[in-house]
Each structure stands twice: as structure tokens, then as C-alpha cells.
Amino acid sequence: MEVRMDERKQSPIFARTSDFIIWLLDHTEKFPKSERFRMGKRIEDSVFSFYELLIEATRSTKRKRQLLIQADVELEKLRLYVRMSQQRRLTSLPQYRFAAGVLIEIGKLLGGWLKTVPEI
């Protein structure tokens, strides 16, 4: 119950990313063992790096724009890894469509946030 209240206080990008991380972790743990430590690890590392960059951006004043741009790059990597997992048949087409849709949504939220940060 406490987690839910916390998520409501968060901005939409944090709540959506947090939900997506939970979904991804449940999904990648079902990869075959050989892929769990290859493709699964790439996906998990990428999504956690993305989330960490978002956290850093909220705490930074001078580097906010730079951190959000780095987060955008990390999001592109994550899109690539998710697409590759579908191409390698580790992810079904419906799972891929779901993940791609969430990544598009998160990308729009990130883009909106980036537009509010002035260029220095």
C-alpha cells in the first residue's frame, strides 16, 4: 500500500517507468538461462540506467538537460534491446507491442520534460 501512495506523488514518467521495470524483470527472468545473462542483462542494465538518470536529473540544476539527453540515449538502447529480444524470439509479438508502446509513451514524457529545461 505504501508503494502505491508513493507512485501517485511521483511524476508520470517515474510511475510509468517503475511499472515497466517490474514488467521487464518478470519478463526477462523467463528468458532461457543462456539469454538471461546476455540479452536479459543488457535490457535490465539499460532500464535501470535510464531510471537512475531520471533521478539524477531531478536532483541536478546545472546538468539537468545533459542528464535528460543521456536518458534519451539510454532509452534508444533499451528500444534496440527490446526489439532484438523479439527478433531472437525471446519476446512474443504481443509482448513486444506492449513494450514498444510503453517505450513510446515514456519517450513522449521524457521529450516533454526536456522541452521545459532551457538550453544553457
Tab-separated table of N, CA and C in Angstrom, residues 34-100:
chain	number	residue	atom	x	y	z
A	34	SER	N	20.757	-19.131	-20.955
A	34	SER	CA	21.843	-18.583	-21.777
A	34	SER	C	21.569	-17.136	-22.182
A	35	GLU	N	20.318	-16.787	-22.371
A	35	GLU	CA	19.958	-15.425	-22.780
A	35	GLU	C	19.721	-14.497	-21.590
A	36	ARG	N	19.426	-15.069	-20.438
A	36	ARG	CA	19.196	-14.250	-19.248
A	36	ARG	C	20.441	-13.443	-18.900
A	37	PHE	N	21.601	-14.045	-19.115
A	37	PHE	CA	22.857	-13.378	-18.762
A	37	PHE	C	23.470	-12.639	-19.945
A	38	ARG	N	22.794	-12.655	-21.057
A	38	ARG	CA	23.262	-11.916	-22.220
A	38	ARG	C	22.250	-10.820	-22.529
A	39	MET	N	21.158	-11.174	-23.167
A	39	MET	CA	20.153	-10.186	-23.558
A	39	MET	C	19.383	-9.664	-22.346
A	40	GLY	N	19.037	-10.547	-21.432
A	40	GLY	CA	18.300	-10.119	-20.240
A	40	GLY	C	19.080	-9.100	-19.429
A	41	LYS	N	20.366	-9.341	-19.268
A	41	LYS	CA	21.209	-8.416	-18.506
A	41	LYS	C	21.302	-7.068	-19.199
A	42	ARG	N	21.446	-7.069	-20.508
A	42	ARG	CA	21.508	-5.800	-21.258
A	42	ARG	C	20.236	-4.985	-21.044
A	43	ILE	N	19.107	-5.650	-21.167
A	43	ILE	CA	17.820	-4.973	-21.008
A	43	ILE	C	17.687	-4.420	-19.592
A	44	GLU	N	17.982	-5.244	-18.609
A	44	GLU	CA	17.844	-4.821	-17.212
A	44	GLU	C	18.805	-3.686	-16.871
A	45	ASP	N	20.060	-3.802	-17.289
A	45	ASP	CA	21.033	-2.736	-17.018
A	45	ASP	C	20.594	-1.425	-17.661
A	46	SER	N	20.078	-1.521	-18.870
A	46	SER	CA	19.661	-0.326	-19.599
A	46	SER	C	18.482	0.367	-18.930
A	47	VAL	N	17.480	-0.397	-18.521
A	47	VAL	CA	16.302	0.221	-17.913
A	47	VAL	C	16.650	0.822	-16.549
A	48	PHE	N	17.539	0.179	-15.799
A	48	PHE	CA	17.955	0.755	-14.513
A	48	PHE	C	18.809	2.007	-14.719
A	49	SER	N	19.682	1.997	-15.716
A	49	SER	CA	20.478	3.197	-16.026
A	49	SER	C	19.569	4.357	-16.404
A	50	PHE	N	18.546	4.063	-17.199
A	50	PHE	CA	17.578	5.088	-17.596
A	50	PHE	C	16.917	5.697	-16.365
A	51	TYR	N	16.436	4.848	-15.473
A	51	TYR	CA	15.741	5.325	-14.274
A	51	TYR	C	16.680	6.143	-13.384
A	52	GLU	N	17.917	5.681	-13.257
A	52	GLU	CA	18.897	6.400	-12.440
A	52	GLU	C	19.191	7.780	-13.017
A	53	LEU	N	19.253	7.889	-14.335
A	53	LEU	CA	19.471	9.191	-14.968
A	53	LEU	C	18.303	10.133	-14.703
A	54	LEU	N	17.087	9.595	-14.690
A	54	LEU	CA	15.924	10.420	-14.364
A	54	LEU	C	16.031	10.950	-12.936
A	55	ILE	N	16.427	10.087	-12.022
A	55	ILE	CA	16.585	10.504	-10.623
A	55	ILE	C	17.647	11.596	-10.513
A	56	GLU	N	18.780	11.381	-11.180
A	56	GLU	CA	19.847	12.382	-11.148
A	56	GLU	C	19.368	13.711	-11.721
A	57	ALA	N	18.575	13.659	-12.770
A	57	ALA	CA	18.073	14.890	-13.397
A	57	ALA	C	17.168	15.674	-12.452
A	58	THR	N	16.410	14.980	-11.625
A	58	THR	CA	15.540	15.700	-10.685
A	58	THR	C	16.352	16.410	-9.612
A	59	ARG	N	17.515	15.894	-9.306
A	59	ARG	CA	18.342	16.461	-8.235
A	59	ARG	C	19.335	17.513	-8.741
A	60	SER	N	19.511	17.593	-10.041
A	60	SER	CA	20.526	18.477	-10.606
A	60	SER	C	19.904	19.776	-11.116
A	61	THR	N	20.644	20.845	-11.002
A	61	THR	CA	20.192	22.105	-11.594
A	61	THR	C	21.045	22.445	-12.807
A	62	LYS	N	22.339	22.253	-12.696
A	62	LYS	CA	23.252	22.627	-13.777
A	62	LYS	C	23.319	21.588	-14.896
A	63	ARG	N	23.158	20.322	-14.556
A	63	ARG	CA	23.341	19.253	-15.546
A	63	ARG	C	22.030	18.604	-15.970
A	64	LYS	N	20.905	19.175	-15.609
A	64	LYS	CA	19.602	18.552	-15.868
A	64	LYS	C	19.422	18.204	-17.347
A	65	ARG	N	19.658	19.173	-18.234
A	65	ARG	CA	19.465	18.934	-19.669
A	65	ARG	C	20.386	17.819	-20.170
A	66	GLN	N	21.641	17.878	-19.765
A	66	GLN	CA	22.613	16.857	-20.171
A	66	GLN	C	22.174	15.468	-19.697
A	67	LEU	N	21.696	15.375	-18.472
A	67	LEU	CA	21.250	14.089	-17.932
A	67	LEU	C	20.016	13.572	-18.665
A	68	LEU	N	19.108	14.470	-19.022
A	68	LEU	CA	17.913	14.050	-19.761
A	68	LEU	C	18.274	13.585	-21.171
A	69	ILE	N	19.257	14.225	-21.779
A	69	ILE	CA	19.723	13.778	-23.102
A	69	ILE	C	20.378	12.403	-22.978
A	70	GLN	N	21.149	12.191	-21.919
A	70	GLN	CA	21.745	10.865	-21.682
A	70	GLN	C	20.649	9.824	-21.455
A	71	ALA	N	19.593	10.215	-20.758
A	71	ALA	CA	18.467	9.302	-20.535
A	71	ALA	C	17.809	8.947	-21.862
A	72	ASP	N	17.712	9.918	-22.767
A	72	ASP	CA	17.129	9.668	-24.083
A	72	ASP	C	17.974	8.664	-24.870
A	73	VAL	N	19.284	8.796	-24.771
A	73	VAL	CA	20.190	7.837	-25.429
A	73	VAL	C	19.992	6.445	-24.830
A	74	GLU	N	19.876	6.375	-23.520
A	74	GLU	CA	19.669	5.083	-22.851
A	74	GLU	C	18.333	4.470	-23.261
A	75	LEU	N	17.327	5.320	-23.438
A	75	LEU	CA	16.016	4.839	-23.881
A	75	LEU	C	16.107	4.252	-25.291
A	76	GLU	N	16.910	4.869	-26.156
A	76	GLU	CA	17.126	4.327	-27.506
A	76	GLU	C	17.782	2.953	-27.444
A	77	LYS	N	18.757	2.800	-26.570
A	77	LYS	CA	19.413	1.493	-26.391
A	77	LYS	C	18.393	0.458	-25.929
A	78	LEU	N	17.560	0.858	-24.986
A	78	LEU	CA	16.543	-0.056	-24.465
A	78	LEU	C	15.586	-0.484	-25.571
A	79	ARG	N	15.186	0.458	-26.413
A	79	ARG	CA	14.320	0.114	-27.559
A	79	ARG	C	14.994	-0.922	-28.452
A	80	LEU	N	16.285	-0.722	-28.707
A	80	LEU	CA	17.045	-1.661	-29.532
A	80	LEU	C	17.070	-3.048	-28.897
A	81	TYR	N	17.367	-3.124	-27.606
A	81	TYR	CA	17.459	-4.418	-26.929
A	81	TYR	C	16.113	-5.137	-26.897
A	82	VAL	N	15.053	-4.388	-26.681
A	82	VAL	CA	13.713	-4.997	-26.673
A	82	VAL	C	13.374	-5.514	-28.070
A	83	ARG	N	13.705	-4.726	-29.098
A	83	ARG	CA	13.452	-5.164	-30.477
A	83	ARG	C	14.265	-6.421	-30.800
A	84	MET	N	15.523	-6.437	-30.370
A	84	MET	CA	16.366	-7.612	-30.616
A	84	MET	C	15.838	-8.840	-29.880
A	85	SER	N	15.291	-8.644	-28.692
A	85	SER	CA	14.742	-9.791	-27.954
A	85	SER	C	13.552	-10.386	-28.699
A	86	GLN	N	12.802	-9.549	-29.387
A	86	GLN	CA	11.680	-10.059	-30.186
A	86	GLN	C	12.207	-10.776	-31.431
A	87	GLN	N	13.229	-10.210	-32.053
A	87	GLN	CA	13.815	-10.834	-33.241
A	87	GLN	C	14.441	-12.189	-32.911
A	88	ARG	N	14.938	-12.335	-31.698
A	88	ARG	CA	15.531	-13.606	-31.267
A	88	ARG	C	14.492	-14.546	-30.662
A	89	ARG	N	13.240	-14.141	-30.753
A	89	ARG	CA	12.094	-14.929	-30.275
A	89	ARG	C	12.116	-15.163	-28.756
A	90	LEU	N	12.686	-14.214	-28.032
A	90	LEU	CA	12.664	-14.260	-26.573
A	90	LEU	C	11.422	-13.543	-26.056
A	91	THR	N	10.870	-12.722	-26.916
A	91	THR	CA	9.681	-11.933	-26.612
A	91	THR	C	8.657	-12.209	-27.697
A	92	SER	N	7.434	-12.487	-27.302
A	92	SER	CA	6.376	-12.718	-28.290
A	92	SER	C	5.991	-11.389	-28.936
A	93	LEU	N	5.294	-11.461	-30.054
A	93	LEU	CA	4.861	-10.243	-30.738
A	93	LEU	C	3.946	-9.391	-29.853
A	94	PRO	N	2.950	-9.978	-29.161
A	94	PRO	CA	2.131	-9.147	-28.260
A	94	PRO	C	2.954	-8.499	-27.130
A	95	GLN	N	3.921	-9.232	-26.588
A	95	GLN	CA	4.779	-8.662	-25.539
A	95	GLN	C	5.615	-7.519	-26.104
A	96	TYR	N	6.130	-7.719	-27.312
A	96	TYR	CA	6.926	-6.670	-27.952
A	96	TYR	C	6.074	-5.429	-28.215
A	97	ARG	N	4.868	-5.630	-28.710
A	97	ARG	CA	3.984	-4.485	-28.976
A	97	ARG	C	3.680	-3.720	-27.693
A	98	PHE	N	3.445	-4.452	-26.616
A	98	PHE	CA	3.198	-3.805	-25.326
A	98	PHE	C	4.415	-2.983	-24.908
A	99	ALA	N	5.596	-3.614	-24.933
A	99	ALA	CA	6.825	-2.936	-24.506
A	99	ALA	C	7.116	-1.727	-25.390
A	100	ALA	N	6.961	-1.890	-26.697
A	100	ALA	CA	7.214	-0.779	-27.617
A	100	ALA	C	6.262	0.381	-27.337
